Amino acid sequence: HCGRNFSSLQEMDDTLIANWNSKVGPRDLVYLLGDFCFKGPGMVAKYRARMNGDIVLVRGNHDDQISGGLLKLFRGVYDQLWIKHEVAGERHGIMLNHYAMRTWRNSCHGSLHCYGHSHGTLPPFGRSMDVGVDTNDFFPYSLDEVVERLMRQEIGDPVVELDYAI
Protein backbone atom coordinates (compact mmCIF):
# COMPACT_ATOMS: atom_id res chain seq x y z
CA HIS A 1 0.00 0.00 0.00
CA CYS A 2 2.93 2.37 0.38
CA GLY A 3 5.32 1.49 -2.43
CA ARG A 4 7.90 -0.45 -0.44
CA ASN A 5 10.62 -1.69 -2.78
CA PHE A 6 10.61 -5.44 -2.04
CA SER A 7 10.39 -8.23 -4.60
CA SER A 8 7.71 -10.09 -2.60
CA LEU A 9 5.64 -9.97 0.55
CA GLN A 10 7.82 -12.74 2.00
CA GLU A 11 10.97 -10.67 1.45
CA MET A 12 9.31 -7.65 3.07
CA ASP A 13 8.10 -9.65 6.07
CA ASP A 14 11.49 -11.33 6.56
CA THR A 15 13.33 -7.99 6.27
CA LEU A 16 11.02 -6.19 8.69
CA ILE A 17 11.31 -8.97 11.28
CA ALA A 18 15.11 -9.25 10.88
CA ASN A 19 15.47 -5.46 11.27
CA TRP A 20 13.16 -5.54 14.32
CA ASN A 21 15.15 -8.32 15.98
CA SER A 22 18.46 -6.57 15.25
CA LYS A 23 17.36 -3.65 17.46
CA VAL A 24 14.93 -5.29 19.90
CA GLY A 25 16.14 -7.77 22.51
CA PRO A 26 14.01 -10.60 23.90
CA ARG A 27 13.17 -8.66 27.10
CA ASP A 28 12.90 -5.13 25.68
CA LEU A 29 9.63 -3.28 26.17
CA VAL A 30 8.28 -2.15 22.79
CA TYR A 31 5.35 0.09 21.90
CA LEU A 32 4.06 -0.90 18.48
CA LEU A 33 1.74 1.77 17.10
CA GLY A 34 -0.63 -0.31 15.08
CA ASP A 35 -1.06 -2.46 12.02
CA PHE A 36 0.72 -5.45 13.50
CA CYS A 37 -0.62 -7.87 10.94
CA PHE A 38 -2.54 -7.28 7.72
CA LYS A 39 -2.95 -10.97 6.84
CA GLY A 40 -5.66 -11.98 9.34
CA PRO A 41 -5.84 -13.71 12.72
CA GLY A 42 -4.13 -16.91 11.56
CA MET A 43 -0.85 -15.07 11.01
CA VAL A 44 -0.80 -12.97 14.20
CA ALA A 45 0.68 -15.73 16.39
CA LYS A 46 3.15 -16.78 13.67
CA TYR A 47 4.56 -13.26 13.29
CA ARG A 48 4.57 -12.64 17.04
CA ALA A 49 6.55 -15.86 17.66
CA ARG A 50 9.32 -14.59 15.35
CA MET A 51 9.63 -11.16 16.99
CA ASN A 52 11.72 -10.21 20.02
CA GLY A 53 10.44 -8.04 22.82
CA ASP A 54 7.59 -7.56 25.22
CA ILE A 55 5.13 -5.76 22.92
CA VAL A 56 2.49 -3.25 23.95
CA LEU A 57 0.18 -2.84 20.97
CA VAL A 58 -1.62 0.41 20.28
CA ARG A 59 -4.24 -0.78 17.81
CA GLY A 60 -4.28 0.37 14.22
CA ASN A 61 -6.91 0.07 11.54
CA HIS A 62 -5.64 -3.39 10.55
CA ASP A 63 -5.70 -4.87 14.06
CA ASP A 64 -9.38 -5.72 14.51
CA GLN A 65 -8.56 -9.43 14.25
CA ILE A 66 -6.45 -9.21 17.43
CA SER A 67 -9.03 -10.18 20.03
CA GLY A 68 -9.87 -13.07 22.32
CA GLY A 69 -6.94 -15.44 22.86
CA LEU A 70 -4.63 -13.42 20.59
CA LEU A 71 -4.57 -10.60 23.15
CA LYS A 72 -2.36 -12.71 25.43
CA LEU A 73 0.45 -12.46 22.87
CA PHE A 74 0.95 -8.83 23.90
CA ARG A 75 1.79 -7.15 27.21
CA GLY A 76 -1.23 -4.93 26.63
CA VAL A 77 -3.51 -3.77 23.82
CA TYR A 78 -4.83 -0.18 23.77
CA ASP A 79 -6.53 2.26 21.42
CA GLN A 80 -4.19 5.03 22.61
CA LEU A 81 -1.75 5.28 25.47
CA TRP A 82 -0.17 8.03 27.59
CA ILE A 83 3.29 7.16 28.93
CA LYS A 84 6.16 8.92 30.66
CA HIS A 85 9.73 8.26 29.57
CA GLU A 86 13.00 9.51 31.04
CA VAL A 87 15.97 10.52 28.90
CA ALA A 88 19.11 12.07 30.40
CA GLY A 89 17.35 12.57 33.75
CA GLU A 90 14.39 14.41 32.23
CA ARG A 91 10.86 12.94 32.15
CA HIS A 92 8.68 13.39 29.07
CA GLY A 93 4.98 12.75 28.62
CA ILE A 94 4.26 10.97 25.33
CA MET A 95 0.91 10.30 23.66
CA LEU A 96 1.01 7.09 21.61
CA ASN A 97 -1.63 6.65 18.94
CA HIS A 98 -1.88 4.90 15.60
CA TYR A 99 -3.15 8.10 13.99
CA ALA A 100 -1.55 11.53 13.81
CA MET A 101 -3.19 14.13 16.02
CA ARG A 102 -3.07 17.92 15.73
CA THR A 103 -3.38 18.32 19.49
CA TRP A 104 -2.89 15.86 22.35
CA ARG A 105 -2.60 15.78 26.13
CA ASN A 106 -0.30 18.59 27.31
CA SER A 107 0.82 19.38 23.75
CA CYS A 108 0.93 23.09 24.52
CA HIS A 109 3.23 22.33 27.48
CA GLY A 110 5.79 20.37 25.48
CA SER A 111 4.53 16.80 25.60
CA LEU A 112 5.32 14.55 22.67
CA HIS A 113 3.18 12.53 20.25
CA CYS A 114 4.15 9.42 18.32
CA TYR A 115 2.02 7.83 15.61
CA GLY A 116 2.15 5.47 12.66
CA HIS A 117 -0.47 4.89 9.93
CA SER A 118 0.73 7.47 7.40
CA HIS A 119 3.97 5.78 6.19
CA GLY A 120 6.00 8.99 6.25
CA THR A 121 3.60 11.01 4.09
CA LEU A 122 2.66 13.72 6.63
CA PRO A 123 4.80 16.81 7.22
CA PRO A 124 6.10 17.43 10.77
CA PHE A 125 3.64 19.07 13.16
CA GLY A 126 4.75 20.44 16.54
CA ARG A 127 6.40 17.80 18.67
CA SER A 128 4.81 14.86 16.89
CA MET A 129 6.51 12.18 14.85
CA ASP A 130 5.63 9.34 12.52
CA VAL A 131 7.57 6.46 14.06
CA GLY A 132 6.62 3.87 11.45
CA VAL A 133 9.36 1.79 9.86
CA ASP A 134 8.82 3.57 6.53
CA THR A 135 10.46 6.65 8.07
CA ASN A 136 13.52 4.80 9.40
CA ASP A 137 14.85 2.56 6.62
CA PHE A 138 12.51 -0.25 7.81
CA PHE A 139 13.95 -0.36 11.34
CA PRO A 140 12.12 0.46 14.57
CA TYR A 141 13.14 3.55 16.52
CA SER A 142 14.25 3.41 20.13
CA LEU A 143 12.21 5.60 22.45
CA ASP A 144 15.37 7.52 23.37
CA GLU A 145 15.96 8.30 19.66
CA VAL A 146 12.40 9.58 19.28
CA VAL A 147 12.51 11.76 22.40
CA GLU A 148 15.90 13.25 21.51
CA ARG A 149 14.68 14.11 18.01
CA LEU A 150 11.36 15.57 19.16
CA MET A 151 12.95 17.70 21.88
CA ARG A 152 14.81 19.59 19.14
CA GLN A 153 11.48 20.57 17.52
CA GLU A 154 9.46 23.61 18.47
CA ILE A 155 6.45 23.15 20.76
CA GLY A 156 4.20 25.44 18.73
CA ASP A 157 2.13 24.43 15.76
CA PRO A 158 3.51 25.26 12.32
CA VAL A 159 2.28 28.45 10.73
CA VAL A 160 0.10 27.84 7.71
CA GLU A 161 -0.85 30.80 5.54
CA LEU A 162 -4.12 30.45 3.70
CA ASP A 163 -4.71 32.27 0.43
CA TYR A 164 -8.48 32.18 0.82
CA ALA A 165 -11.07 33.18 3.40
CA ILE A 166 -13.32 30.73 5.19
XYZ file of C-alpha atoms in Angstrom:
166
model
C 0.000 0.000 0.000
C 2.934 2.373 0.380
C 5.321 1.493 -2.430
C 7.899 -0.450 -0.443
C 10.619 -1.690 -2.781
C 10.612 -5.440 -2.042
C 10.390 -8.226 -4.599
C 7.714 -10.091 -2.605
C 5.636 -9.974 0.554
C 7.818 -12.739 1.998
C 10.970 -10.666 1.447
C 9.306 -7.651 3.072
C 8.104 -9.650 6.074
C 11.488 -11.329 6.557
C 13.332 -7.992 6.275
C 11.016 -6.190 8.694
C 11.306 -8.973 11.276
C 15.109 -9.252 10.884
C 15.467 -5.464 11.270
C 13.163 -5.536 14.317
C 15.147 -8.321 15.979
C 18.461 -6.569 15.247
C 17.364 -3.653 17.462
C 14.930 -5.289 19.903
C 16.141 -7.766 22.510
C 14.012 -10.600 23.899
C 13.170 -8.663 27.096
C 12.900 -5.134 25.678
C 9.632 -3.281 26.175
C 8.281 -2.152 22.794
C 5.355 0.092 21.900
C 4.060 -0.905 18.477
C 1.745 1.771 17.100
C -0.633 -0.307 15.080
C -1.063 -2.455 12.018
C 0.717 -5.446 13.503
C -0.620 -7.874 10.936
C -2.540 -7.280 7.718
C -2.955 -10.970 6.844
C -5.657 -11.979 9.343
C -5.837 -13.706 12.718
C -4.126 -16.910 11.563
C -0.848 -15.065 11.008
C -0.798 -12.966 14.201
C 0.684 -15.726 16.391
C 3.154 -16.778 13.671
C 4.558 -13.258 13.294
C 4.573 -12.642 17.042
C 6.554 -15.860 17.656
C 9.318 -14.592 15.348
C 9.633 -11.161 16.986
C 11.718 -10.206 20.024
C 10.440 -8.040 22.818
C 7.592 -7.557 25.222
C 5.134 -5.760 22.920
C 2.494 -3.248 23.950
C 0.177 -2.841 20.968
C -1.616 0.414 20.275
C -4.242 -0.780 17.810
C -4.277 0.365 14.218
C -6.913 0.074 11.538
C -5.638 -3.392 10.547
C -5.699 -4.871 14.062
C -9.385 -5.720 14.508
C -8.565 -9.434 14.254
C -6.449 -9.210 17.426
C -9.026 -10.184 20.028
C -9.873 -13.072 22.318
C -6.936 -15.437 22.862
C -4.626 -13.423 20.594
C -4.573 -10.597 23.146
C -2.360 -12.712 25.433
C 0.453 -12.463 22.871
C 0.946 -8.825 23.896
C 1.791 -7.149 27.205
C -1.227 -4.925 26.635
C -3.510 -3.766 23.819
C -4.827 -0.185 23.771
C -6.526 2.262 21.420
C -4.190 5.030 22.614
C -1.749 5.281 25.469
C -0.170 8.027 27.591
C 3.285 7.157 28.926
C 6.164 8.917 30.662
C 9.729 8.258 29.572
C 12.997 9.508 31.035
C 15.970 10.519 28.896
C 19.107 12.068 30.404
C 17.349 12.574 33.751
C 14.392 14.409 32.228
C 10.863 12.939 32.149
C 8.684 13.392 29.070
C 4.979 12.751 28.621
C 4.259 10.971 25.331
C 0.907 10.295 23.665
C 1.009 7.095 21.611
C -1.635 6.653 18.937
C -1.882 4.903 15.600
C -3.151 8.100 13.990
C -1.547 11.529 13.813
C -3.190 14.134 16.017
C -3.066 17.919 15.731
C -3.375 18.320 19.490
C -2.885 15.858 22.348
C -2.596 15.776 26.131
C -0.301 18.589 27.307
C 0.823 19.376 23.753
C 0.932 23.090 24.517
C 3.226 22.329 27.476
C 5.789 20.370 25.483
C 4.532 16.798 25.605
C 5.321 14.552 22.669
C 3.177 12.533 20.252
C 4.146 9.416 18.315
C 2.023 7.832 15.608
C 2.148 5.474 12.662
C -0.469 4.888 9.927
C 0.735 7.468 7.403
C 3.968 5.778 6.192
C 6.003 8.990 6.248
C 3.599 11.011 4.085
C 2.657 13.717 6.628
C 4.801 16.809 7.223
C 6.097 17.432 10.768
C 3.636 19.075 13.163
C 4.750 20.443 16.536
C 6.403 17.799 18.668
C 4.806 14.862 16.893
C 6.515 12.181 14.845
C 5.628 9.339 12.522
C 7.568 6.458 14.058
C 6.619 3.874 11.451
C 9.359 1.791 9.855
C 8.817 3.570 6.526
C 10.456 6.647 8.069
C 13.525 4.799 9.401
C 14.850 2.555 6.621
C 12.506 -0.247 7.808
C 13.949 -0.357 11.336
C 12.124 0.455 14.573
C 13.141 3.550 16.523
C 14.251 3.408 20.133
C 12.207 5.599 22.453
C 15.367 7.517 23.365
C 15.960 8.302 19.664
C 12.400 9.577 19.280
C 12.507 11.756 22.404
C 15.896 13.250 21.513
C 14.676 14.114 18.014
C 11.355 15.568 19.162
C 12.949 17.704 21.881
C 14.811 19.586 19.137
C 11.481 20.567 17.519
C 9.456 23.606 18.474
C 6.447 23.154 20.763
C 4.195 25.437 18.733
C 2.125 24.431 15.760
C 3.509 25.265 12.316
C 2.284 28.450 10.730
C 0.096 27.845 7.711
C -0.847 30.800 5.539
C -4.122 30.454 3.701
C -4.713 32.271 0.431
C -8.481 32.177 0.820
C -11.069 33.177 3.403
C -13.323 30.728 5.186
